[in-house]
JSON list of C-alpha atoms in Angstrom, two decimals:
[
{"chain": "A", "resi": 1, "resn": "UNK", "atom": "CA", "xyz": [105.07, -226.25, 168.19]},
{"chain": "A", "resi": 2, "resn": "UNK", "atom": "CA", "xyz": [105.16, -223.41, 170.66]},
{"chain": "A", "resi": 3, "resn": "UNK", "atom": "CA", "xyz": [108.56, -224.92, 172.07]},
{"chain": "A", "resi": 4, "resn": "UNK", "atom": "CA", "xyz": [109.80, -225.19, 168.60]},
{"chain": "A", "resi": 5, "resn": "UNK", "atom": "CA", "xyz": [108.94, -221.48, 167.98]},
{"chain": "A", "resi": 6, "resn": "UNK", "atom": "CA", "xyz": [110.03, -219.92, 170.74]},
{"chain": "A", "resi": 7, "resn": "UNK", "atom": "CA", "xyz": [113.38, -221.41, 170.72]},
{"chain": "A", "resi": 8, "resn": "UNK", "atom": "CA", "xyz": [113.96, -220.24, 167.11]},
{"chain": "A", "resi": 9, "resn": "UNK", "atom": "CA", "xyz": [112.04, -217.25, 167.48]},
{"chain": "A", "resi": 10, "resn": "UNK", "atom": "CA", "xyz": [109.83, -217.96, 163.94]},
{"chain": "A", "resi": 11, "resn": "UNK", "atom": "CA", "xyz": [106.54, -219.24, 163.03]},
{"chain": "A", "resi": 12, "resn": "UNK", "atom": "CA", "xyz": [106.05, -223.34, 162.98]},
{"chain": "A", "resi": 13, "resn": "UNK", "atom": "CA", "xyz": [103.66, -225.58, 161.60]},
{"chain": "A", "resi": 14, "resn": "UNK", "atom": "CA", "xyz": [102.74, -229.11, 161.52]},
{"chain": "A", "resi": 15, "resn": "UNK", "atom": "CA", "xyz": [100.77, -230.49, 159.00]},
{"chain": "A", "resi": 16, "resn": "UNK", "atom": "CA", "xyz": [99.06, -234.17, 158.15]},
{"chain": "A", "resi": 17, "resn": "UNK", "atom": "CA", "xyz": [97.59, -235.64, 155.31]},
{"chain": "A", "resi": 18, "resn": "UNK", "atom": "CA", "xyz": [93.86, -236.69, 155.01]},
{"chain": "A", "resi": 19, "resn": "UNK", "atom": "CA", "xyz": [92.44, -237.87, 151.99]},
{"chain": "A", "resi": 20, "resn": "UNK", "atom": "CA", "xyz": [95.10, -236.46, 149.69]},
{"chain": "A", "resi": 21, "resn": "UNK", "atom": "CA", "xyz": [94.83, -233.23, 151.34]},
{"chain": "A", "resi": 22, "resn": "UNK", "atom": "CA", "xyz": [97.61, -230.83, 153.37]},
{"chain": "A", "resi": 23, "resn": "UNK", "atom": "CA", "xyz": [95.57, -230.13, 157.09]},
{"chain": "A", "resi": 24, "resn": "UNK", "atom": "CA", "xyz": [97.48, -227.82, 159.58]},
{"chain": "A", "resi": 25, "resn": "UNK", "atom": "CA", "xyz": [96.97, -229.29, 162.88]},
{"chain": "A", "resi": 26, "resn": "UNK", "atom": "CA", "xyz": [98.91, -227.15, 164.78]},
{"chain": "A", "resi": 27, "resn": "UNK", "atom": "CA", "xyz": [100.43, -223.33, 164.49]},
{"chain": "A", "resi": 28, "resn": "UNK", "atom": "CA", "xyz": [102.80, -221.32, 166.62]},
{"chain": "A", "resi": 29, "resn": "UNK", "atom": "CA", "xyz": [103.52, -218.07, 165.81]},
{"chain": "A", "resi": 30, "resn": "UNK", "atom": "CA", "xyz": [105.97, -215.26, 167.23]},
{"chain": "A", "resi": 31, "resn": "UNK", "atom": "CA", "xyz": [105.88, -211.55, 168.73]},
{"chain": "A", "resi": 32, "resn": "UNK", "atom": "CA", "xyz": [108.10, -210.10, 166.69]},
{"chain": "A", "resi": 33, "resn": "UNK", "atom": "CA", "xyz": [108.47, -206.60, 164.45]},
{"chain": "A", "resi": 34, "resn": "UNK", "atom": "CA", "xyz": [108.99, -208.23, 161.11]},
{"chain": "A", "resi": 35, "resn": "UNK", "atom": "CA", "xyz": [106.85, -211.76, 160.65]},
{"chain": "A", "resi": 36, "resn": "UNK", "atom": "CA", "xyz": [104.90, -213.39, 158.02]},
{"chain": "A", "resi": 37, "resn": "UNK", "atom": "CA", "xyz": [101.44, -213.11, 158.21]},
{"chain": "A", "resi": 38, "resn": "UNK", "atom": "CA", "xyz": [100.35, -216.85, 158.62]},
{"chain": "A", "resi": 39, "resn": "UNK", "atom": "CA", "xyz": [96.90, -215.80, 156.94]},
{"chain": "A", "resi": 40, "resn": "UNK", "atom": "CA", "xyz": [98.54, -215.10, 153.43]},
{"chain": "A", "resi": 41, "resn": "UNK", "atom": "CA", "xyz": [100.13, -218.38, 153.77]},
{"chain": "A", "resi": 42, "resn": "UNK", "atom": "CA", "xyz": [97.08, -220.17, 153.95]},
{"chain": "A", "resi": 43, "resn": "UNK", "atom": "CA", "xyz": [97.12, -222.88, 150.75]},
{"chain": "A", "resi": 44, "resn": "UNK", "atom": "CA", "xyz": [95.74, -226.47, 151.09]},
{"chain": "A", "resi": 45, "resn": "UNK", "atom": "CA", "xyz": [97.26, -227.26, 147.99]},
{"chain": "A", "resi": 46, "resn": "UNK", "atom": "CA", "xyz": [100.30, -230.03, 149.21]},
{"chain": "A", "resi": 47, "resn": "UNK", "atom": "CA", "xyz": [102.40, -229.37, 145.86]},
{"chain": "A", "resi": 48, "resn": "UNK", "atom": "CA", "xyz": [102.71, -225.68, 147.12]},
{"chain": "A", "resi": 49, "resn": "UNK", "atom": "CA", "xyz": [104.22, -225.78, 150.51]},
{"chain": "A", "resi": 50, "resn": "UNK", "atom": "CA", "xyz": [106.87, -227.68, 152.57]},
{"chain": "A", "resi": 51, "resn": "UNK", "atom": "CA", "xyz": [104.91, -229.58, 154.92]},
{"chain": "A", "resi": 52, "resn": "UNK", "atom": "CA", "xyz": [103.09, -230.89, 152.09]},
{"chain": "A", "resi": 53, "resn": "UNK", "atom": "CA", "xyz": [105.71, -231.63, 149.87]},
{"chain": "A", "resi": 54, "resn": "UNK", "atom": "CA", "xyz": [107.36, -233.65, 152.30]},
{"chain": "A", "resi": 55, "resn": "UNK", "atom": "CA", "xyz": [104.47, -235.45, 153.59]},
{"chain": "A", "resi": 56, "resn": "UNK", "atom": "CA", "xyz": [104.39, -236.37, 149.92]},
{"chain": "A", "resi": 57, "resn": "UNK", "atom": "CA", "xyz": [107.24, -237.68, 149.29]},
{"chain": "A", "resi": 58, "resn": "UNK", "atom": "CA", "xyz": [107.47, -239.90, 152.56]},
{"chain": "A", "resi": 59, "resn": "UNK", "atom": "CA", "xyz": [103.76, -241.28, 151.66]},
{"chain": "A", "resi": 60, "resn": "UNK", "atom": "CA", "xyz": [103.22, -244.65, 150.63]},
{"chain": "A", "resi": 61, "resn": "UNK", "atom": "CA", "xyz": [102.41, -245.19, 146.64]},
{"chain": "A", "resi": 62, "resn": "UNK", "atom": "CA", "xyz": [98.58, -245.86, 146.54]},
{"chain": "A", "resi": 63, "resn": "UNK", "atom": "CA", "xyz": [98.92, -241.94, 149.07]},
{"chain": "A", "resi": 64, "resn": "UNK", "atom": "CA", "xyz": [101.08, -241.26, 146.12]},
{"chain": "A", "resi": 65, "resn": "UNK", "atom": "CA", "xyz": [98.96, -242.27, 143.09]},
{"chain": "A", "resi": 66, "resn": "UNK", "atom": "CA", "xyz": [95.62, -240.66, 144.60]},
{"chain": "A", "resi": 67, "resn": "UNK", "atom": "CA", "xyz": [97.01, -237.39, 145.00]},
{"chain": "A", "resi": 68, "resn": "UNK", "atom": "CA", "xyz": [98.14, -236.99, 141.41]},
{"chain": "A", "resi": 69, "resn": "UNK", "atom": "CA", "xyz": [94.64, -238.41, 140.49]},
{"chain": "A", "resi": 70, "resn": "UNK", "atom": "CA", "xyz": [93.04, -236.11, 142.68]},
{"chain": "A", "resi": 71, "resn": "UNK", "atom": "CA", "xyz": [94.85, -233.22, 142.16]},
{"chain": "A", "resi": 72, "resn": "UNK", "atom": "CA", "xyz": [97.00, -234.01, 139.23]},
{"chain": "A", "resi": 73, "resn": "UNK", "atom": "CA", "xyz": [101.16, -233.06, 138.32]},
{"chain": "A", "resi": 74, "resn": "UNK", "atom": "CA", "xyz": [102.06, -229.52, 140.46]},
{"chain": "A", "resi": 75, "resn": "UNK", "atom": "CA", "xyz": [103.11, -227.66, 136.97]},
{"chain": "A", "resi": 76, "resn": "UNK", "atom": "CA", "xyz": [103.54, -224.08, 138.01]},
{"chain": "A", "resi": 77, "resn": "UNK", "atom": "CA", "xyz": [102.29, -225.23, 142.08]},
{"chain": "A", "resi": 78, "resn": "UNK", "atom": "CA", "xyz": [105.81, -226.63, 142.32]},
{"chain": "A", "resi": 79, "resn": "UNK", "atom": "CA", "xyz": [108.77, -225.77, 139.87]},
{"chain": "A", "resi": 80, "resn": "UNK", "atom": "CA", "xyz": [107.28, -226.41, 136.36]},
{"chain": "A", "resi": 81, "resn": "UNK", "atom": "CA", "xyz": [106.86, -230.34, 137.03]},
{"chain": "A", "resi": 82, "resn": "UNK", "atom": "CA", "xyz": [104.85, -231.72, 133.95]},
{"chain": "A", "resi": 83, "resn": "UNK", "atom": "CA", "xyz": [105.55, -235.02, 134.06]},
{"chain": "A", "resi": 84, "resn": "UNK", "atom": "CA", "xyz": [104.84, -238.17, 136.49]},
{"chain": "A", "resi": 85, "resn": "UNK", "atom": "CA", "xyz": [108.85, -239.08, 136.22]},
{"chain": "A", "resi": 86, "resn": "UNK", "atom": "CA", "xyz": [109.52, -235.06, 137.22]},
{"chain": "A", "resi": 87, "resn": "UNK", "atom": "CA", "xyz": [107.54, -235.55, 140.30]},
{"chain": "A", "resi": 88, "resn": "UNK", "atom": "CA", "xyz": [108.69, -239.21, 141.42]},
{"chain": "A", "resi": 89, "resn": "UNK", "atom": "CA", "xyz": [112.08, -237.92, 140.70]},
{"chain": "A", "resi": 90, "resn": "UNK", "atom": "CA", "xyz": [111.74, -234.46, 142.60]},
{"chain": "A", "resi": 91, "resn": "UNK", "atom": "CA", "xyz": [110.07, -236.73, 145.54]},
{"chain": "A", "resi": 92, "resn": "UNK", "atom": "CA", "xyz": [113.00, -238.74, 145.79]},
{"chain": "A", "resi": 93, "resn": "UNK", "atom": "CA", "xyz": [115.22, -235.90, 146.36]},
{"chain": "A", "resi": 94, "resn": "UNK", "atom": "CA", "xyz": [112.96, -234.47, 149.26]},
{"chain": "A", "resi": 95, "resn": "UNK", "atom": "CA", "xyz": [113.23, -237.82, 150.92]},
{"chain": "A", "resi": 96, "resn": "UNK", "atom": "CA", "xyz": [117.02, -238.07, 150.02]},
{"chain": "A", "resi": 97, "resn": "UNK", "atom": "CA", "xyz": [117.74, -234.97, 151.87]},
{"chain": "A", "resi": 98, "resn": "UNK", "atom": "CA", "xyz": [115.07, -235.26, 154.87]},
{"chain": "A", "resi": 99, "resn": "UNK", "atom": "CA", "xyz": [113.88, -231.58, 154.01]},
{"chain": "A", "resi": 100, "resn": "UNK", "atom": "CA", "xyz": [111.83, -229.86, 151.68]},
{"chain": "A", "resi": 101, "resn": "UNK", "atom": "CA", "xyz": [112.61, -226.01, 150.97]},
{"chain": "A", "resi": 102, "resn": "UNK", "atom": "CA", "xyz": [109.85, -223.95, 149.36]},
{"chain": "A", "resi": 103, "resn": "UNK", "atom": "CA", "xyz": [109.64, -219.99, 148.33]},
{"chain": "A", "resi": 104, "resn": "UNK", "atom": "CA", "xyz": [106.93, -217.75, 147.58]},
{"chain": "A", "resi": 105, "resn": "UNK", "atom": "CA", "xyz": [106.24, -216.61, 144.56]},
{"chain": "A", "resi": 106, "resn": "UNK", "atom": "CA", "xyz": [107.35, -212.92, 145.41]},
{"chain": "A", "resi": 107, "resn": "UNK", "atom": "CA", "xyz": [110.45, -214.56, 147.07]},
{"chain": "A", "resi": 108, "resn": "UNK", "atom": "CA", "xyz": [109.49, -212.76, 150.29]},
{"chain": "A", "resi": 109, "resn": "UNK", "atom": "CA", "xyz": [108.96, -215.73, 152.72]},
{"chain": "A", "resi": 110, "resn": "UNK", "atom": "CA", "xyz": [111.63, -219.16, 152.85]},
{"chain": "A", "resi": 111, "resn": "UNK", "atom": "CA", "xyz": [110.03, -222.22, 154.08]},
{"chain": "A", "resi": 112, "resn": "UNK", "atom": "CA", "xyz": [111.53, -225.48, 155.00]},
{"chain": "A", "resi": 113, "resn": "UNK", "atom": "CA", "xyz": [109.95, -228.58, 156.70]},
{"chain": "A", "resi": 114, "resn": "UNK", "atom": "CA", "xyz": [110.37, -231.90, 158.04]},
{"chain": "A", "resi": 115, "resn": "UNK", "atom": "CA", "xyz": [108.68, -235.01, 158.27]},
{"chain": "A", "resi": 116, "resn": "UNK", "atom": "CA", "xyz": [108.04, -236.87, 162.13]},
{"chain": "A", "resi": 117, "resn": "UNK", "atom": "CA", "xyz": [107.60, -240.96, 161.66]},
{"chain": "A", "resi": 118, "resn": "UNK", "atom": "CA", "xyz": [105.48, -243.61, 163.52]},
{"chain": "A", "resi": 119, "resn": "UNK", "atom": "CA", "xyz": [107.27, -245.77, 164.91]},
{"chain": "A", "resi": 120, "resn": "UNK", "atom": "CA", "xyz": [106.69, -248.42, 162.35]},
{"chain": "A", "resi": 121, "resn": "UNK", "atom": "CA", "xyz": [108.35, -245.76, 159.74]},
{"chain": "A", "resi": 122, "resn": "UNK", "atom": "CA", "xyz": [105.49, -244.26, 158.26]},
{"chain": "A", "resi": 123, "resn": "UNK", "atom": "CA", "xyz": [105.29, -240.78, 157.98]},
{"chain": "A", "resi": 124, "resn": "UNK", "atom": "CA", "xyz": [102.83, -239.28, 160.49]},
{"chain": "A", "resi": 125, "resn": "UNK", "atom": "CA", "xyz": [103.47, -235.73, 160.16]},
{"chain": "A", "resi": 126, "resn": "UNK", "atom": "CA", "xyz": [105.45, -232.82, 158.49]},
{"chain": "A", "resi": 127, "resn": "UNK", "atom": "CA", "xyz": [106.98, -229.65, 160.61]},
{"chain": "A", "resi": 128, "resn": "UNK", "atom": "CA", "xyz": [108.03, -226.78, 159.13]},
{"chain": "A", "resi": 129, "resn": "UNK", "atom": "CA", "xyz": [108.96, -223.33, 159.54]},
{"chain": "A", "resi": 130, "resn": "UNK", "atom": "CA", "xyz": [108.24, -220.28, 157.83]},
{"chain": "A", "resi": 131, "resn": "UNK", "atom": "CA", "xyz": [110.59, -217.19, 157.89]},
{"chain": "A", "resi": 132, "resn": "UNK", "atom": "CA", "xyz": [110.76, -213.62, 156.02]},
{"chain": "A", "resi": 133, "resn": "UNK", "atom": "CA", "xyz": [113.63, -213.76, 153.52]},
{"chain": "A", "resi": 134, "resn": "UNK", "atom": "CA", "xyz": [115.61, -211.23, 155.30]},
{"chain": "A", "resi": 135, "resn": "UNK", "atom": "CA", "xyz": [116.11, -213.49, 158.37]},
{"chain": "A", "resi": 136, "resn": "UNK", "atom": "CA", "xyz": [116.46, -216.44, 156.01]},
{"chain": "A", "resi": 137, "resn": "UNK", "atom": "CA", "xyz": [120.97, -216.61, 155.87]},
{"chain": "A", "resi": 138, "resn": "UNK", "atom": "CA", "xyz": [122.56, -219.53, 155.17]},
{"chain": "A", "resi": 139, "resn": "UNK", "atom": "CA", "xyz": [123.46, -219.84, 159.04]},
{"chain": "A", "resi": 140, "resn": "UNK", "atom": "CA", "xyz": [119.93, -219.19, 160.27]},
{"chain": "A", "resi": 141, "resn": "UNK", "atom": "CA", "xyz": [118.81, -221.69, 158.13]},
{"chain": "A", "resi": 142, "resn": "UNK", "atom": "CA", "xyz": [121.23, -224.59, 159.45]},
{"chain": "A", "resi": 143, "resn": "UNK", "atom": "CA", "xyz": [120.11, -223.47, 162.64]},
{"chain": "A", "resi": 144, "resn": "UNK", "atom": "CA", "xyz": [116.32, -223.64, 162.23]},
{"chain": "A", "resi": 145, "resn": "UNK", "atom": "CA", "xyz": [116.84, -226.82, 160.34]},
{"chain": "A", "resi": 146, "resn": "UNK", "atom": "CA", "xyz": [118.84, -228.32, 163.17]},
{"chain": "A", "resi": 147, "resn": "UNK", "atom": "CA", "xyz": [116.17, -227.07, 165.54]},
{"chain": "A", "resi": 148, "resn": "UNK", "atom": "CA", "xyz": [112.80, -228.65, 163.21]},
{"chain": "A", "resi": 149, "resn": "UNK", "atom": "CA", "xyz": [115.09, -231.92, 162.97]},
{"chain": "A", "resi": 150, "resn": "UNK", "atom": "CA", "xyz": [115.16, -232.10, 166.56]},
{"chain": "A", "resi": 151, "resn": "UNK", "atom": "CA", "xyz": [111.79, -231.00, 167.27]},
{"chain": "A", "resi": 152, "resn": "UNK", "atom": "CA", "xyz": [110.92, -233.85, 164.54]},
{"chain": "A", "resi": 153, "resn": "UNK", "atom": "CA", "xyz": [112.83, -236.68, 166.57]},
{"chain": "A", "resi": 154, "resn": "UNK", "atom": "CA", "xyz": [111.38, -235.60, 169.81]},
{"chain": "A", "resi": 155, "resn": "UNK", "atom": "CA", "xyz": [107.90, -235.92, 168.23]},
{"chain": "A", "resi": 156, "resn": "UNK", "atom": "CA", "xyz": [108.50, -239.18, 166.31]},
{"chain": "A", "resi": 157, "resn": "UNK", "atom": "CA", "xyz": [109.76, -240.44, 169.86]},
{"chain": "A", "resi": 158, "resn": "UNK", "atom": "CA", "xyz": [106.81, -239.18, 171.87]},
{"chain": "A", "resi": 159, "resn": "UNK", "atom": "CA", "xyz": [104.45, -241.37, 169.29]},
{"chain": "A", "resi": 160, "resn": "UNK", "atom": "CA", "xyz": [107.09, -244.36, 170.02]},
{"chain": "A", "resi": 161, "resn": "UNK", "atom": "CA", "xyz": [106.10, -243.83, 173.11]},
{"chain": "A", "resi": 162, "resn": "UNK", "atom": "CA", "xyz": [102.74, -244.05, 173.12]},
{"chain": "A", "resi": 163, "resn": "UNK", "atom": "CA", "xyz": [102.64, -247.09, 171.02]},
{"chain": "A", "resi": 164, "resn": "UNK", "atom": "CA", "xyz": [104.67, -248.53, 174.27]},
{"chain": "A", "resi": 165, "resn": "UNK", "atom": "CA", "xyz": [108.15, -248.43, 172.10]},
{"chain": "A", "resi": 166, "resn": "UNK", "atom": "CA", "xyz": [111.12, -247.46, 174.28]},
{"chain": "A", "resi": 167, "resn": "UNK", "atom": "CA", "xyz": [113.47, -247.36, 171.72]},
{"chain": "A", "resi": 168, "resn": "UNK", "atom": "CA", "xyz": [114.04, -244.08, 169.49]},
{"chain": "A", "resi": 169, "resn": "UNK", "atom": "CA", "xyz": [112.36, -244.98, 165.54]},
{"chain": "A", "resi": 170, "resn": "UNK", "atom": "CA", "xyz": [115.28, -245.10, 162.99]},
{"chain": "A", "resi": 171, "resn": "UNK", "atom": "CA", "xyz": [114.13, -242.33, 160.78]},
{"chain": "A", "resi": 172, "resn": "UNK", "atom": "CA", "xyz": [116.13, -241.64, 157.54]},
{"chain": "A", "resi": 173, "resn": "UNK", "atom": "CA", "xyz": [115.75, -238.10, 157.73]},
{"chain": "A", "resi": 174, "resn": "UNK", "atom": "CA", "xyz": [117.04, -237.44, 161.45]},
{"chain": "A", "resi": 175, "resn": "UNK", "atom": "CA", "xyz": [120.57, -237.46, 160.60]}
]
């Protein structure tokens, strides 16, 4: 994370899910005059940030099934989605794309985030990044994506790794 962030000179996080709950498990944040305070960002809640909606949509279905148990359909957490169908449907898109994208609610901080894989495809983890809106143009954007992506690959390979895999996991979001 601390590579990550000091090569795109923003915050990072990387997140896992545990028992149908969003845990940060690692933060890196950045000297610089105009940040976002990490502390406001602070919600558990998986519907209402990146990480978590991406480690969402890459979960398995019974990961799935006991969240919206648990914790039931986002509603206002996550763009007004009311129905089971909304959310499957909004999940799919995440894991079309590889990213999830996420705003505050006073449109003052952009989020985006990744998932890394085990090597067997599962998702292990979600990075993200999380940047004030006035840094947040459409080219820093493809270039802090490019630079989670990578970060993302180089993490799903280090747990290929360990599992004594040589070969790079096929992940469909590292495109």
């Amino acid at each position: 994370t601390r590579q990550l962030s000091e090569e795109i000179h923003e915050n990072v996080v990387v997140s896992v899910l545990r028992n149908g709950e969003r845990c940060s498990i690692a933060r890196a944040s950045v000297s610089r005059s105009i940040v976002v305070n990490s502390g406001i960002l602070v919600r558990p809640d998986l519907y209402e940030t990146a990480t978590g909606r991406v480690l969402l949509a890459f979960s398995d279905e019974d990961t799935l099934r006991g969240v919206i148990q648990g914790k039931g359909l986002p509603g206002d957490r996550w763009a007004g989605i009311e129905t089971e169908s909304q959310l499957r449907e909004t999940l799919h898109k995440v894991r079309e794309a590889g990213v999830a994208y996420e705003t505050s609610e006073d449109e003052e901080v952009h989020a985006l985030a990744v998932p890394v894989f085990y090597p067997d495809g599962k998702i292990a983890a979600a990075i993200g990044s999380y940047v004030p809106t006035g840094r947040f143009t459409e080219k820093m954007k493809k270039r802090i994506l490019g630079s989670v992506v990578a970060a993302a690959g180089r993490m799903s390979y280090s747990l290929a790794l360990l599992a004594g895999n040589q070969k790079r996991p096929e992940s469909p979001a590292l495109v």
